[in-house]
Tab-separated table of C-alpha atoms and ligand atoms in Angstrom:
chain	number	residue	atom	x	y	z
A	1	MET	CA	-5.729	25.451	5.217
A	2	TYR	CA	-3.640	23.842	2.483
A	3	LYS	CA	-3.494	23.692	-1.295
A	4	VAL	CA	-3.340	20.091	-2.444
A	5	GLY	CA	-2.527	18.431	-5.776
A	6	VAL	CA	-3.490	14.846	-6.583
A	7	VAL	CA	-1.759	13.330	-9.623
A	8	GLY	CA	-3.723	10.294	-10.832
A	9	ALA	CA	-6.891	11.668	-9.228
A	10	THR	CA	-9.188	9.567	-11.449
A	11	GLY	CA	-7.448	6.294	-10.529
A	12	ILE	CA	-8.367	3.898	-7.754
A	13	VAL	CA	-5.786	5.304	-5.330
A	14	GLY	CA	-6.414	8.913	-6.432
A	15	GLN	CA	-10.155	8.629	-5.811
A	16	SER	CA	-9.430	7.229	-2.385
A	17	PHE	CA	-7.244	10.291	-1.658
A	18	LEU	CA	-10.190	12.579	-2.449
A	19	LYS	CA	-12.536	10.541	-0.253
A	20	LEU	CA	-10.074	10.552	2.656
A	21	ILE	CA	-9.402	14.298	2.394
A	22	GLU	CA	-13.141	14.785	2.916
A	23	GLU	CA	-13.714	12.062	5.534
A	24	ARG	CA	-10.710	13.047	7.671
A	25	ASN	CA	-11.398	16.787	7.429
A	26	PHE	CA	-7.983	17.470	5.967
A	27	PRO	CA	-7.684	21.280	6.055
A	28	LEU	CA	-8.242	21.796	2.327
A	29	LYS	CA	-8.185	25.241	0.754
A	30	GLU	CA	-7.769	24.224	-2.883
A	31	LEU	CA	-7.655	20.928	-4.756
A	32	ARG	CA	-5.877	20.495	-8.087
A	33	PRO	CA	-6.650	17.060	-9.587
A	34	PHE	CA	-4.393	15.837	-12.398
A	35	ALA	CA	-4.799	12.853	-14.725
A	36	SER	CA	-4.060	11.884	-18.323
A	37	GLU	CA	-5.229	13.914	-21.324
A	38	ASN	CA	-8.233	11.553	-21.559
A	39	SER	CA	-9.663	12.880	-18.312
A	40	VAL	CA	-9.049	16.612	-18.793
A	41	GLY	CA	-12.189	18.586	-17.952
A	42	ARG	CA	-13.727	15.799	-15.830
A	43	LYS	CA	-15.216	17.112	-12.579
A	44	LEU	CA	-14.338	15.310	-9.344
A	45	LYS	CA	-16.188	15.921	-6.067
A	46	CYS	CA	-14.430	16.617	-2.799
A	47	ASN	CA	-15.831	18.536	0.195
A	48	SER	CA	-19.107	19.086	-1.744
A	49	GLN	CA	-17.267	21.023	-4.431
A	50	ASP	CA	-16.494	20.123	-8.040
A	51	TRP	CA	-12.810	20.297	-9.002
A	52	THR	CA	-11.790	20.120	-12.654
A	53	VAL	CA	-9.139	17.654	-13.801
A	54	SER	CA	-6.121	19.059	-15.672
A	55	ALA	CA	-3.176	17.482	-17.434
A	56	LEU	CA	0.321	17.956	-16.009
A	57	SER	CA	2.089	21.009	-17.417
A	58	GLU	CA	5.048	23.226	-16.529
A	59	GLY	CA	4.186	25.341	-13.469
A	60	CYS	CA	1.126	23.226	-12.584
A	61	PHE	CA	2.293	22.755	-8.979
A	62	ASP	CA	3.008	26.440	-8.290
A	63	GLY	CA	1.575	27.539	-4.947
A	64	LEU	CA	0.682	24.009	-3.782
A	65	ASP	CA	1.621	22.813	-0.281
A	66	VAL	CA	1.494	19.087	-0.983
A	67	VAL	CA	1.101	16.872	-4.034
A	68	PHE	CA	0.037	13.224	-3.783
A	69	PHE	CA	1.328	11.142	-6.700
A	70	SER	CA	-0.526	7.999	-7.809
A	71	SER	CA	0.131	7.637	-11.551
A	72	GLY	CA	2.981	5.161	-11.752
A	73	ASP	CA	6.780	5.236	-11.656
A	74	ASP	CA	7.516	7.173	-14.851
A	75	ILE	CA	5.200	10.073	-14.042
A	76	SER	CA	6.510	10.305	-10.481
A	77	LYS	CA	10.121	10.224	-11.687
A	78	ALA	CA	9.477	13.076	-14.088
A	79	TRP	CA	7.061	15.199	-12.040
A	80	ALA	CA	7.640	14.684	-8.293
A	81	PRO	CA	10.975	16.613	-8.445
A	82	LYS	CA	9.045	19.494	-10.072
A	83	ALA	CA	6.555	19.520	-7.193
A	84	GLU	CA	9.473	19.563	-4.746
A	85	ALA	CA	11.138	22.386	-6.700
A	86	ALA	CA	7.868	24.339	-6.578
A	87	GLY	CA	8.052	24.224	-2.765
A	88	ALA	CA	5.565	21.418	-2.072
A	89	PHE	CA	5.870	18.134	-0.226
A	90	ALA	CA	5.548	15.341	-2.806
A	91	ILE	CA	4.056	12.177	-1.294
A	92	ASP	CA	4.659	9.458	-3.828
A	93	ASN	CA	2.806	6.148	-4.132
A	94	SER	CA	4.988	4.811	-6.918
A	95	ALA	CA	8.193	2.810	-6.571
A	96	ALA	CA	10.303	5.592	-8.136
A	97	PHE	CA	12.001	6.870	-4.955
A	98	ARG	CA	11.376	4.130	-2.401
A	99	MET	CA	14.838	2.600	-2.396
A	100	SER	CA	16.788	5.802	-3.051
A	101	LYS	CA	19.145	6.514	-0.156
A	102	ASP	CA	18.211	10.198	-0.398
A	103	HIS	CA	14.491	9.607	0.174
A	104	LYS	CA	12.451	8.576	3.188
A	105	LEU	CA	10.160	5.563	2.961
A	106	VAL	CA	7.500	6.130	5.576
A	107	VAL	CA	4.763	4.258	7.418
A	108	PRO	CA	3.786	6.882	10.009
A	109	GLU	CA	3.119	4.506	12.921
A	110	VAL	CA	6.448	2.731	12.279
A	111	ASN	CA	9.001	5.386	11.291
A	112	GLY	CA	6.983	8.635	11.205
A	113	HIS	CA	9.669	10.209	13.407
A	114	LEU	CA	11.760	10.595	10.227
A	115	LEU	CA	9.383	13.221	8.829
A	116	ASP	CA	10.631	16.788	8.902
A	117	LYS	CA	7.912	19.469	8.751
A	118	THR	CA	10.439	22.079	7.683
A	119	LYS	CA	11.896	20.245	4.683
A	120	LYS	CA	9.824	20.261	1.509
A	121	GLU	CA	10.864	16.990	-0.115
A	122	ILE	CA	9.718	13.845	-1.899
A	123	ILE	CA	8.513	11.257	0.615
A	124	ALA	CA	7.942	7.725	-0.632
A	125	ASN	CA	4.912	5.650	0.325
A	126	PRO	CA	5.854	1.960	0.471
A	127	ASN	CA	4.394	-0.821	-1.650
A	128	CYS	CA	0.912	-1.925	-0.488
A	129	SER	CA	1.886	-5.445	0.563
A	130	THR	CA	4.975	-4.071	2.341
A	131	ILE	CA	3.045	-1.565	4.484
A	132	GLN	CA	0.830	-4.144	6.195
A	133	LEU	CA	3.807	-6.426	6.811
A	134	ALA	CA	5.902	-3.588	8.277
A	135	VAL	CA	3.087	-2.607	10.674
A	136	ALA	CA	2.826	-6.213	11.905
A	137	LEU	CA	6.596	-6.776	12.229
A	138	ASN	CA	7.433	-3.452	13.866
A	139	PRO	CA	6.509	-4.367	17.469
A	140	LEU	CA	8.351	-7.707	17.159
A	141	LYS	CA	11.618	-5.935	16.404
A	142	LYS	CA	12.459	-5.870	20.104
A	143	PHE	CA	12.738	-9.688	20.077
A	144	GLY	CA	15.157	-9.642	17.110
A	145	LEU	CA	13.788	-10.370	13.610
A	146	LYS	CA	16.116	-13.164	12.527
A	147	ASP	CA	14.191	-14.436	9.533
A	148	VAL	CA	10.919	-13.424	7.830
A	149	ARG	CA	9.111	-15.398	5.122
A	150	VAL	CA	5.920	-14.189	3.536
A	151	ALA	CA	3.458	-15.581	0.979
A	152	SER	CA	0.932	-13.041	-0.297
A	153	TYR	CA	-2.606	-13.346	-1.664
A	154	GLN	CA	-3.219	-10.029	-3.410
A	155	SER	CA	-6.485	-8.675	-4.812
A	156	VAL	CA	-6.887	-7.312	-8.311
A	157	SER	CA	-7.409	-3.714	-7.101
A	158	GLY	CA	-3.655	-3.699	-6.472
A	159	ALA	CA	-3.255	-3.502	-10.250
A	160	GLY	CA	-5.476	-0.409	-10.616
A	161	ILE	CA	-9.011	0.526	-11.552
A	162	ALA	CA	-9.049	-1.343	-14.873
A	163	ALA	CA	-7.959	-4.581	-13.184
A	164	LYS	CA	-11.080	-4.696	-11.005
A	165	GLN	CA	-13.288	-4.418	-14.076
A	166	GLU	CA	-11.185	-7.042	-15.839
A	167	LEU	CA	-11.902	-9.587	-13.073
A	168	ILE	CA	-15.637	-8.799	-13.168
A	169	ASN	CA	-15.742	-9.124	-16.976
A	170	GLN	CA	-13.824	-12.399	-16.939
A	171	LEU	CA	-16.032	-13.859	-14.187
A	172	LYS	CA	-19.173	-12.999	-16.171
A	173	GLN	CA	-17.729	-14.633	-19.299
A	174	ALA	CA	-16.604	-17.735	-17.410
A	175	ILE	CA	-19.962	-18.169	-15.671
A	176	ALA	CA	-21.777	-17.749	-18.993
A	177	ASN	CA	-19.536	-20.480	-20.451
A	178	GLU	CA	-18.154	-17.987	-22.953
A	179	LYS	CA	-14.523	-17.753	-24.030
A	180	VAL	CA	-12.691	-15.690	-21.403
A	181	ASP	CA	-11.030	-12.692	-23.008
A	182	THR	CA	-7.517	-12.125	-21.597
A	183	SER	CA	-6.356	-9.891	-24.456
A	184	SER	CA	-6.145	-6.703	-22.349
A	185	GLY	CA	-2.874	-8.074	-20.940
A	186	ILE	CA	-3.613	-6.616	-17.484
A	187	PHE	CA	-2.871	-10.063	-16.062
A	188	THR	CA	-0.455	-12.582	-17.532
A	189	LYS	CA	-3.142	-15.296	-17.455
A	190	GLN	CA	-6.900	-15.558	-16.854
A	191	ILE	CA	-7.573	-14.266	-13.341
A	192	ALA	CA	-11.201	-15.413	-13.025
A	193	PHE	CA	-11.300	-18.662	-11.000
A	194	ASN	CA	-7.507	-18.705	-11.013
A	195	SER	CA	-4.481	-17.548	-9.023
A	196	ILE	CA	-1.350	-16.203	-10.652
A	197	PRO	CA	2.074	-16.598	-8.977
A	198	GLN	CA	3.488	-13.485	-10.619
A	199	ILE	CA	3.077	-9.805	-9.733
A	200	GLY	CA	5.292	-7.564	-11.855
A	201	SER	CA	8.056	-8.911	-14.049
A	202	PHE	CA	10.564	-11.678	-13.311
A	203	LYS	CA	14.223	-10.923	-12.596
A	204	ASP	CA	17.166	-13.242	-13.354
A	205	ASP	CA	17.111	-14.746	-9.845
A	206	GLY	CA	13.487	-15.922	-10.286
A	207	PHE	CA	11.880	-13.351	-7.992
A	208	CYS	CA	9.235	-11.028	-9.422
A	209	THR	CA	9.308	-7.286	-8.811
A	210	GLU	CA	6.550	-7.332	-6.152
A	211	GLU	CA	8.601	-9.849	-4.132
A	212	ILE	CA	11.730	-7.727	-4.471
A	213	LYS	CA	9.791	-4.663	-3.265
A	214	ILE	CA	8.668	-6.490	-0.111
A	215	MET	CA	12.156	-7.869	0.569
A	216	SER	CA	13.984	-4.579	0.051
A	217	GLU	CA	11.466	-2.046	1.413
A	218	THR	CA	10.644	-3.834	4.688
A	219	PRO	CA	14.189	-3.614	6.190
A	220	LYS	CA	14.442	0.043	5.082
A	221	ILE	CA	11.200	0.958	6.897
A	222	LEU	CA	12.040	-1.049	10.009
A	223	GLY	CA	15.612	0.292	10.022
A	224	THR	CA	17.178	-3.122	10.492
A	225	ASP	CA	18.697	-5.877	8.357
A	226	ILE	CA	16.366	-8.859	8.041
A	227	ASN	CA	16.866	-12.140	6.268
A	228	MET	CA	13.697	-12.089	4.124
A	229	SER	CA	11.956	-14.120	1.472
A	230	ALA	CA	8.673	-13.325	-0.295
A	231	PHE	CA	6.402	-15.150	-2.737
A	232	THR	CA	3.542	-13.084	-4.169
A	233	VAL	CA	0.329	-14.339	-5.755
A	234	ARG	CA	-2.525	-12.470	-7.448
A	235	VAL	CA	-5.870	-13.975	-6.449
A	236	PRO	CA	-9.369	-13.303	-7.830
A	237	THR	CA	-10.613	-11.155	-4.944
A	238	LEU	CA	-11.583	-7.549	-5.646
A	239	ASN	CA	-9.916	-5.659	-2.821
A	240	GLY	CA	-7.553	-6.252	0.102
A	241	HIS	CA	-4.275	-8.105	0.432
A	242	ALA	CA	-3.628	-11.064	2.731
A	243	GLU	CA	-0.284	-12.510	3.760
A	244	ALA	CA	0.839	-15.692	5.512
A	245	VAL	CA	3.940	-14.775	7.524
A	246	TRP	CA	6.596	-16.911	9.204
A	247	VAL	CA	8.840	-14.970	11.566
A	248	THR	CA	11.825	-16.393	13.425
A	249	LEU	CA	12.841	-14.339	16.443
A	250	ASP	CA	16.195	-14.241	18.213
A	251	LYS	CA	14.414	-14.766	21.535
A	252	ASP	CA	12.186	-17.534	22.825
A	253	ILE	CA	8.954	-15.874	23.993
A	254	THR	CA	5.510	-17.063	25.091
A	255	LYS	CA	2.348	-16.801	23.008
A	256	ASP	CA	0.967	-14.213	25.454
A	257	GLU	CA	4.091	-12.084	25.014
A	258	PHE	CA	3.803	-12.423	21.241
A	259	ILE	CA	0.119	-11.451	21.143
A	260	ASN	CA	0.398	-8.634	23.687
A	261	THR	CA	3.333	-7.189	21.779
A	262	LEU	CA	1.320	-7.146	18.541
A	263	LYS	CA	-1.588	-5.531	20.407
A	264	SER	CA	0.698	-2.679	21.503
A	265	GLN	CA	1.251	-1.581	17.882
A	266	GLU	CA	-0.708	1.478	16.744
A	267	GLY	CA	-2.816	0.727	13.657
A	268	LEU	CA	-2.788	-3.043	14.246
A	269	GLU	CA	-5.726	-5.147	15.488
A	270	VAL	CA	-5.350	-8.726	16.660
A	271	ILE	CA	-8.065	-11.360	16.277
A	272	GLU	CA	-7.498	-14.268	18.653
A	273	GLY	CA	-8.792	-17.802	18.910
A	274	ASP	CA	-10.395	-19.635	16.004
A	275	ASP	CA	-11.653	-16.505	14.269
A	276	TYR	CA	-9.472	-14.600	11.795
A	277	PRO	CA	-9.621	-11.594	9.463
A	278	THR	CA	-10.305	-11.912	5.745
A	279	VAL	CA	-9.936	-9.328	3.004
A	280	LEU	CA	-13.718	-8.902	2.814
A	281	PHE	CA	-13.797	-8.216	6.562
A	282	ASN	CA	-10.920	-5.748	6.147
A	283	ASP	CA	-12.478	-3.968	3.122
A	284	GLY	CA	-12.910	-0.248	3.862
A	285	LYS	CA	-11.179	-0.475	7.254
A	286	ASN	CA	-8.154	1.627	8.151
A	287	GLU	CA	-6.411	-0.895	10.387
A	288	VAL	CA	-4.125	-3.795	9.594
A	289	TYR	CA	-5.488	-7.050	11.050
A	290	VAL	CA	-3.603	-10.110	12.312
A	291	GLY	CA	-4.986	-13.553	13.118
A	292	ARG	CA	-4.160	-17.288	13.122
A	293	ILE	CA	-1.207	-16.666	15.438
A	294	HIS	CA	0.537	-19.903	16.373
A	295	LYS	CA	3.992	-21.289	16.958
A	296	ASP	CA	5.701	-23.140	14.121
A	297	ARG	CA	7.536	-26.439	14.617
A	298	GLN	CA	10.854	-24.639	14.030
A	299	PRO	CA	12.508	-23.023	17.098
A	300	ASN	CA	11.441	-19.442	17.941
A	301	THR	CA	9.296	-19.309	14.802
A	302	TRP	CA	5.746	-17.964	14.650
A	303	LEU	CA	3.099	-18.040	11.978
A	304	PHE	CA	0.365	-15.514	11.432
A	305	TRP	CA	-2.015	-14.098	8.841
A	306	VAL	CA	-2.107	-10.354	8.026
A	307	THR	CA	-4.805	-8.498	6.077
A	308	ALA	CA	-5.245	-4.862	5.072
A	309	ASP	CA	-7.149	-2.745	2.575
A	310	ASN	CA	-4.453	-2.138	-0.066
A	311	ILE	CA	-6.125	1.035	-1.329
A	312	LEU	CA	-6.462	2.489	2.184
A	313	LYS	CA	-3.573	1.540	4.491
A	314	GLY	CA	-1.668	0.111	1.519
A	315	ALA	CA	-1.775	3.396	-0.393
A	316	ALA	CA	-3.966	6.502	0.059
A	317	LEU	CA	-4.530	6.344	3.822
A	318	ASN	CA	-0.809	5.919	4.481
A	319	GLY	CA	-0.175	8.961	2.248
A	320	ILE	CA	-2.788	11.069	4.033
A	321	GLN	CA	-1.388	10.009	7.418
A	322	ILE	CA	2.042	11.248	6.263
A	323	ALA	CA	0.472	14.599	5.303
A	324	GLU	CA	-1.381	14.798	8.632
A	325	LYS	CA	1.930	14.346	10.454
A	326	LEU	CA	3.450	17.125	8.367
A	327	PHE	CA	0.594	19.632	8.603
A	328	CYS	CA	-1.811	18.856	11.415
B	401	NAP	N1	-3.755	-0.021	-6.388
B	401	NAP	C1	-3.029	-0.232	-5.294
B	401	NAP	O1	-3.358	-1.062	-4.432
B	401	NAP	C2	-1.765	0.553	-5.078
B	401	NAP	C3	-1.144	0.458	-3.830
B	401	NAP	C4	0.054	1.156	-3.599
B	401	NAP	C5	0.588	1.922	-4.606
B	401	NAP	N2	-0.039	2.007	-5.813
B	401	NAP	C6	0.579	2.834	-6.840
B	401	NAP	O2	-0.273	3.962	-7.073
B	401	NAP	C7	-0.158	4.363	-8.422
B	401	NAP	C8	-1.537	4.409	-9.061
B	401	NAP	O3	-2.144	3.160	-8.974
B	401	NAP	P1	-3.701	2.928	-9.177
B	401	NAP	O4	-3.918	1.547	-8.716
B	401	NAP	O5	-4.504	4.045	-8.608
B	401	NAP	O6	-3.807	2.962	-10.792
B	401	NAP	P2	-5.054	3.354	-11.720
B	401	NAP	O7	-6.336	3.076	-11.047
B	401	NAP	O8	-4.785	2.679	-13.002
B	401	NAP	O9	-4.905	4.945	-11.902
B	401	NAP	C9	-3.878	5.517	-12.655
B	401	NAP	C10	-4.029	7.024	-12.639
B	401	NAP	O10	-2.926	7.595	-13.338
B	401	NAP	C11	-3.442	8.555	-14.276
B	401	NAP	N3	-2.553	8.783	-15.385
B	401	NAP	C12	-2.255	7.957	-16.409
B	401	NAP	N4	-1.442	8.584	-17.304
B	401	NAP	C13	-1.223	9.825	-16.804
B	401	NAP	C14	-0.483	10.945	-17.244
B	401	NAP	N5	0.208	10.913	-18.393
B	401	NAP	N6	-0.493	12.079	-16.504
B	401	NAP	C15	-1.187	12.127	-15.331
B	401	NAP	N7	-1.924	11.099	-14.854
B	401	NAP	C16	-1.932	9.951	-15.590
B	401	NAP	C17	-4.765	7.948	-14.705
B	401	NAP	O11	-5.546	8.947	-15.332
B	401	NAP	P3	-6.705	8.567	-16.412
B	401	NAP	O12	-7.905	8.145	-15.621
B	401	NAP	O13	-6.929	9.849	-17.129
B	401	NAP	O14	-6.146	7.482	-17.286
B	401	NAP	C18	-5.303	7.527	-13.343
B	401	NAP	O15	-5.798	8.632	-12.652
B	401	NAP	C19	0.827	3.383	-9.077
B	401	NAP	O16	2.123	3.928	-8.993
B	401	NAP	C20	0.726	2.165	-8.184
B	401	NAP	O17	1.891	1.369	-8.225
B	401	NAP	C21	-1.215	1.355	-6.068
């Protein structure tokens, strides 16, 4: 039985951690939920018990076995090393440690072998849109991943709990023919009935930070250099990310080989023929889904469509699976 901390427990990813701890019978002895000062004293349910939210403070991780972090980069940067120093595993959903050469970036069914049960350390959970791509690309590695291009269609839940409400509010205003209020600044433009080709901030080379995360994290997880390009778009769906992927392989293979290879990947489901997954279909499901598999007109190049629940496999589920590998 383990003592668990969840930082950002009132957020969309944090709440999913609590739900998964219960649903997956994680051997929980004690839960310490943390959030901002605004949430101190709130009671959160897990395993039919109420647990009271605290603010982060010196010594707050003492005695814990694992701490899940889902409160953003700055909080992880400041507090995950304190969890590690207190003798806990720190499983971090932020981008703070993902590209550090001293930290592991783990998708359990892809590179879970890197985990070391004996070493209490900070383990980084990849970006949500990266995880589903890495799961789909992993089995194709044996054919040589020469070139990967990806265009994403990402739901508002990827921007946190307030972003979901923002879409609902804007949709109501737009349908009522009222002026749509975009003043919260959660999105750079109106998201209702729109799509926004920017996730994160732009860098000098024209890529936005979400695209850079996909392009830099994917090769690290797969353990191989890949020529990659990403273009990310926020779309007005509530939950789940979809991606159109073009992959050029070193080898010429048949469609059967391609599909059977994808089917061999743990955590990946293939939908064949004229049917395909959508984010609504994938909502609440643990698996990553692939469909629309067909050959491109370029040599050795394949196209497919990948969906996943960004809060589950893209965040909390991946974190819990890391903990299960460490403890169970
Ligand atoms: N959403 C996704 O699809 C997704 C996927 C992968 C990774 N992530 C990452 O997961 C993290 C959380 O994202 P989210 O979507 O769950 O955001 P969210 O719904 O906005 O939740 C943010 C959480 O952080 C807490 N928080 C804010 N200030 C804090 C402070 N000073 N001390 C402690 N806790 C504080 C909030 O507490 P209050 O309720 O008290 O404000 C809330 O619990 C981010 O790093 C994000 O990049 C998210």
